[in-house]
GROMACS .gro file of C-alpha atoms in nm:
model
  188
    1UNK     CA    1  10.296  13.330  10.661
    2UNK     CA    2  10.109  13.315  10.357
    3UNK     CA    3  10.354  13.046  10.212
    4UNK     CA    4  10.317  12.793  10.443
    5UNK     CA    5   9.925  12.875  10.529
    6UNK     CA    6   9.912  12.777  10.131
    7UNK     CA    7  10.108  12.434  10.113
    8UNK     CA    8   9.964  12.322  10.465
    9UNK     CA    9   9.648  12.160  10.632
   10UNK     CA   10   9.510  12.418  10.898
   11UNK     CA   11   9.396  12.170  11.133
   12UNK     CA   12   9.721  11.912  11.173
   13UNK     CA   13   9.938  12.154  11.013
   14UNK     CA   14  10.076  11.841  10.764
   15UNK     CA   15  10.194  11.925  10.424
   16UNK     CA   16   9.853  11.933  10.177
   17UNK     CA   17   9.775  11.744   9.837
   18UNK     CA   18   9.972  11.959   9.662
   19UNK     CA   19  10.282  11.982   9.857
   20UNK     CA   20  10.286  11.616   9.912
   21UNK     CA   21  10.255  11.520   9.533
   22UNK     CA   22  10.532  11.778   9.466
   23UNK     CA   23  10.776  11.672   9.773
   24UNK     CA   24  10.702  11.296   9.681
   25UNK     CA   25  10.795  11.392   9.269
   26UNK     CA   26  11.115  11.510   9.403
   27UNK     CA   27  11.187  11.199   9.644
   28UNK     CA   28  11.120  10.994   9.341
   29UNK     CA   29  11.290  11.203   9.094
   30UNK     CA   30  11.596  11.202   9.298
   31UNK     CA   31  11.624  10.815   9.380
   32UNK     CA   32  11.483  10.628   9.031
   33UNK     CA   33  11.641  10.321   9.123
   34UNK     CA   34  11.473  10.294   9.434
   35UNK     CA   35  11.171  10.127   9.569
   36UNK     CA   36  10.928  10.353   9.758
   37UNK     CA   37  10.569  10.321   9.842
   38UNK     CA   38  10.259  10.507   9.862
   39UNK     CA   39  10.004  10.444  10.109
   40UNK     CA   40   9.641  10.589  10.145
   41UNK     CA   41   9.456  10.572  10.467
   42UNK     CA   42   9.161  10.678  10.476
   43UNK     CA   43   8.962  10.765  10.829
   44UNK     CA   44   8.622  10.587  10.799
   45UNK     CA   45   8.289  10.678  10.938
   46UNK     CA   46   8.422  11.026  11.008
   47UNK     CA   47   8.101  11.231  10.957
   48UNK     CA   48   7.965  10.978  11.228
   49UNK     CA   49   8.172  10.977  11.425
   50UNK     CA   50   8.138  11.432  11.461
   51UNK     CA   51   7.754  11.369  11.422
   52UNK     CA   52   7.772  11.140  11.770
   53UNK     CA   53   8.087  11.293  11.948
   54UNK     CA   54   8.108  11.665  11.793
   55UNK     CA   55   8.322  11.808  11.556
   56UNK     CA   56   8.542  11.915  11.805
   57UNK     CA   57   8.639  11.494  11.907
   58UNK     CA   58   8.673  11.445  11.544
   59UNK     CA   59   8.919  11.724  11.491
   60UNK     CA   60   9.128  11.595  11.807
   61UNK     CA   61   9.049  11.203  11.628
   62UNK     CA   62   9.227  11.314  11.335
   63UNK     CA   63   9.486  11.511  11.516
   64UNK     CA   64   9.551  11.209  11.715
   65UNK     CA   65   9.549  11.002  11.327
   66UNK     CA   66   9.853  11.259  11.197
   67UNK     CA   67  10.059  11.186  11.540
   68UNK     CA   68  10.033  10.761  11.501
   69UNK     CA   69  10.077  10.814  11.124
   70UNK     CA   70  10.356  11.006  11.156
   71UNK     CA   71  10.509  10.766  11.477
   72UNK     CA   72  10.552  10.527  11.154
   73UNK     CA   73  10.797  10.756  10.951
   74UNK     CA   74  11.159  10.697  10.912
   75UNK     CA   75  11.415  10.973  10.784
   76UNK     CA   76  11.294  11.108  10.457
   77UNK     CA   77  10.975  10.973  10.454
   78UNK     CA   78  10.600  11.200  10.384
   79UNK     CA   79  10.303  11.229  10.594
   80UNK     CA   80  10.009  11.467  10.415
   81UNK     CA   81   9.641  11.533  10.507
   82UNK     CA   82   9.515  11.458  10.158
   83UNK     CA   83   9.148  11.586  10.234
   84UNK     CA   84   8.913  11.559  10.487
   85UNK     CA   85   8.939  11.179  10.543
   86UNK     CA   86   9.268  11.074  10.409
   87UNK     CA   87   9.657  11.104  10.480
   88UNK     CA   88   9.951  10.990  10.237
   89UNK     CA   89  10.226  10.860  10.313
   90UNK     CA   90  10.541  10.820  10.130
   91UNK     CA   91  10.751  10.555  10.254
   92UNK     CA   92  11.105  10.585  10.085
   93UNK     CA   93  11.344  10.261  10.077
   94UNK     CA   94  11.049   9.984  10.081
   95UNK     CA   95  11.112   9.717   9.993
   96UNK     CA   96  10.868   9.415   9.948
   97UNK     CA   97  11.001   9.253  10.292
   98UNK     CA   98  11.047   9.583  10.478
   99UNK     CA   99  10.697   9.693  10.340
  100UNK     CA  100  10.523   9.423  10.519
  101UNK     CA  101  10.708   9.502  10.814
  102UNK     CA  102  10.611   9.882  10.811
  103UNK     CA  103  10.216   9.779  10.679
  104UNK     CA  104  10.215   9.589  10.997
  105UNK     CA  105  10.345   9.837  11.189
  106UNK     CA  106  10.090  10.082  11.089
  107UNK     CA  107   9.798   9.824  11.132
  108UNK     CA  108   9.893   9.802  11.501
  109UNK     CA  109   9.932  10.177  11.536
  110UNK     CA  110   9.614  10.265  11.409
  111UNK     CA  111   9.402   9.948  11.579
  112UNK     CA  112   9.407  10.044  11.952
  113UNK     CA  113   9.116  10.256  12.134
  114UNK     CA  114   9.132  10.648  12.107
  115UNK     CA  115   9.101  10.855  12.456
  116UNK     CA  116   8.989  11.177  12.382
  117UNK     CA  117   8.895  11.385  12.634
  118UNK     CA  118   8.729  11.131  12.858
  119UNK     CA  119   8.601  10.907  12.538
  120UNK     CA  120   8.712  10.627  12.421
  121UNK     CA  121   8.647  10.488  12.041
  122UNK     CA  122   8.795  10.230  11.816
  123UNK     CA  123   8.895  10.384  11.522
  124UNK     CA  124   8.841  10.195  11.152
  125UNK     CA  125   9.062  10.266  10.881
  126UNK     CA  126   9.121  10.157  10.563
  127UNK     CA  127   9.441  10.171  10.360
  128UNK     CA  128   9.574  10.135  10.022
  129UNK     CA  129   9.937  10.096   9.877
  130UNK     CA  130  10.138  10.119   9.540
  131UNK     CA  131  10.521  10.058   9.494
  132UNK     CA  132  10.741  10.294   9.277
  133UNK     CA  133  10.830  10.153   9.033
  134UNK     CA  134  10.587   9.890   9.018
  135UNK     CA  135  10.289  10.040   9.020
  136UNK     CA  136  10.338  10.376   8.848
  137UNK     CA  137  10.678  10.613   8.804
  138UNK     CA  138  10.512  10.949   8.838
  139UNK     CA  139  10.349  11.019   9.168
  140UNK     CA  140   9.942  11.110   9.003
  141UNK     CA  141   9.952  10.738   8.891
  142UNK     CA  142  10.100  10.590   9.207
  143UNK     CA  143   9.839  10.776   9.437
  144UNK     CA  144   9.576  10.717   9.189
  145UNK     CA  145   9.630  10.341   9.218
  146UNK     CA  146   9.700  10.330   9.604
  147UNK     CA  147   9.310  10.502   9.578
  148UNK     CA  148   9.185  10.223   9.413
  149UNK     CA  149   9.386   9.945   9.650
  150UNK     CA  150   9.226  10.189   9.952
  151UNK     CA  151   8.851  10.088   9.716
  152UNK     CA  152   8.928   9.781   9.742
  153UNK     CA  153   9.012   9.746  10.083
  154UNK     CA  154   8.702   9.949  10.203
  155UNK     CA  155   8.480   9.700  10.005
  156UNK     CA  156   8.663   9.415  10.211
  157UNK     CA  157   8.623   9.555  10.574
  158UNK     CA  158   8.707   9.786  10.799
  159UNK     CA  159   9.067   9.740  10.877
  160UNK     CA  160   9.161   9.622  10.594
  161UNK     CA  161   9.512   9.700  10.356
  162UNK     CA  162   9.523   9.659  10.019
  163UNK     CA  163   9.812   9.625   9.744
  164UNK     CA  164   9.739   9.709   9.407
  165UNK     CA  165   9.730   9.508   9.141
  166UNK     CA  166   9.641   9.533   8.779
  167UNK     CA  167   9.330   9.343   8.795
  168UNK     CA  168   9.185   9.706   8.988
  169UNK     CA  169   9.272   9.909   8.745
  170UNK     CA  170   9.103   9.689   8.471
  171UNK     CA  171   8.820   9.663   8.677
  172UNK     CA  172   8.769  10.042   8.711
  173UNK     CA  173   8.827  10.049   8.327
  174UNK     CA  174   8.532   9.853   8.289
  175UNK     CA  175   8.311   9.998   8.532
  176UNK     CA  176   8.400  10.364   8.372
  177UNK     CA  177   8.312  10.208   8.058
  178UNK     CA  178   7.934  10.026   8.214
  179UNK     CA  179   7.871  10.392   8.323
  180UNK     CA  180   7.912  10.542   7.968
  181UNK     CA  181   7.736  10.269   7.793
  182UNK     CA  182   7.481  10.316   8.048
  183UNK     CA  183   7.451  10.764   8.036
  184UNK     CA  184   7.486  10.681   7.622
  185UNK     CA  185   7.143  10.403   7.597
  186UNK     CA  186   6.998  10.728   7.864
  187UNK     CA  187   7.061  10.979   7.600
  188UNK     CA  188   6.963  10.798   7.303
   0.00000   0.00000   0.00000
C-alpha cells in the first residue's frame, strides 16, 4: 500500500531516512537512561562497482549488504537504507564493552567475498558511530555526528570504523568557516 511504499526503500524493502529517524526518536525517547548507538555504513565505490558489473550486481550487492547488516541486529534494534550508499543502524543497549563486541562483529560480517551470480568481489565499507547520550540526545545530531565519524573513517581507509569525537565536529566547524571566509574574499 501506499503507506508502506512511502516509509520504505523499494529495492531492500528496509525502513527509509525518515522512518528510521522517527522509529530511532521513539527508541530513544522511550529508554533516556539508556545507552544506544548509531552506526553509518556506507557502501564504497558503488557507482564502480555497477559501471564494471551492472546495475543489476550492484542492486543484488546491496541486497546482499541489508541481509549481513541486518544478521547483526538483536531484539529492538534498526536497520534503514539511508540513501543510495548508506544503511543506519540503531543498536539499542550498547554499551562501551558490548559496542566493541558488536563493531567487531559487523567488521567480520561485512569483510568476506560477495558471490553474486557467478562473481565474486570484496566489498569496502566504511562506518561511523555515535553513542546516545554521549554524542547527541536527539537522533538529527547523533546521525549527523556518526556522518562525520563515517568522514573520518573514509579518509583513513577502506575498512575502516570510526567513533566520534569532539575534535570532528570542531574540525568541520572550521572547515565550514575556511569555506565562508573563502566564498566572502570571492565576493568582495
Amino acid at each position: 500500500d501506499l503507506a508502506h511504499t512511502l516509509a520504505h526503500d523499494a529495492l531492500t524493502g528496509l525502513p527509509n531516512r525518515m522512518t528510521f529517524m522517527r522509529r530511532a526518536g521513539e527508541v530513544l525517547a522511550g529508554a533516556p537512561d539508556s545507552r544506544h548507538a548509531v552506526v553509518l555504513v556506507k557502501v564504497d565505490r558503488l557507482r564502480s562497482i555497477n559501471n564494471s558489473f551492472g546495475t543489476a550486481f550492484g542492486n543484488a550487492l546491496l541486497l546482499e549488504v541489508a541481509a549481513r547488516l541486518g544478521a547483526t541486529l538483536r531484539g529492538g534494534d534498526g536497520l534503514a537504507r539511508l540513501d543510495n550508499v548508506k544503511f543506519g543502524l540503531l543498536w539499542r543497549e550498547a554499551g562501551e564493552g558490548e559496542l566493541a563486541v558488536r563493531l567487531e562483529a559487523l567488521r567480520e560480517r561485512l569483510s568476506g567475498a560477495f558471490h553474486l551470480g557467478g562473481d565474486s568481489i570484496m566489498l569496502s565499507v566504511t562506518a561511523g558511530v555515535a553513542c546516545y547520550p554521549d554524542h547527541g540526545k536527539e537522533m538529527d545530531a547523533l546521525l549527523r555526528n556518526a556522518g562525520m565519524a563515517q568522514h573520518s573513517a573514509q579518509a583513513t581507509g577502506s575498512g575502516a570504523v570510526r567513533l566520534f569525537d569532539d575534535g570532528m565536529a570542531s574540525g568541520l566547524e572550521r572547515r565550514r568557516r575556511s569555506i565562508f571566509q573563502s566564498e566572502l574574499d570571492t565576493l568582495c
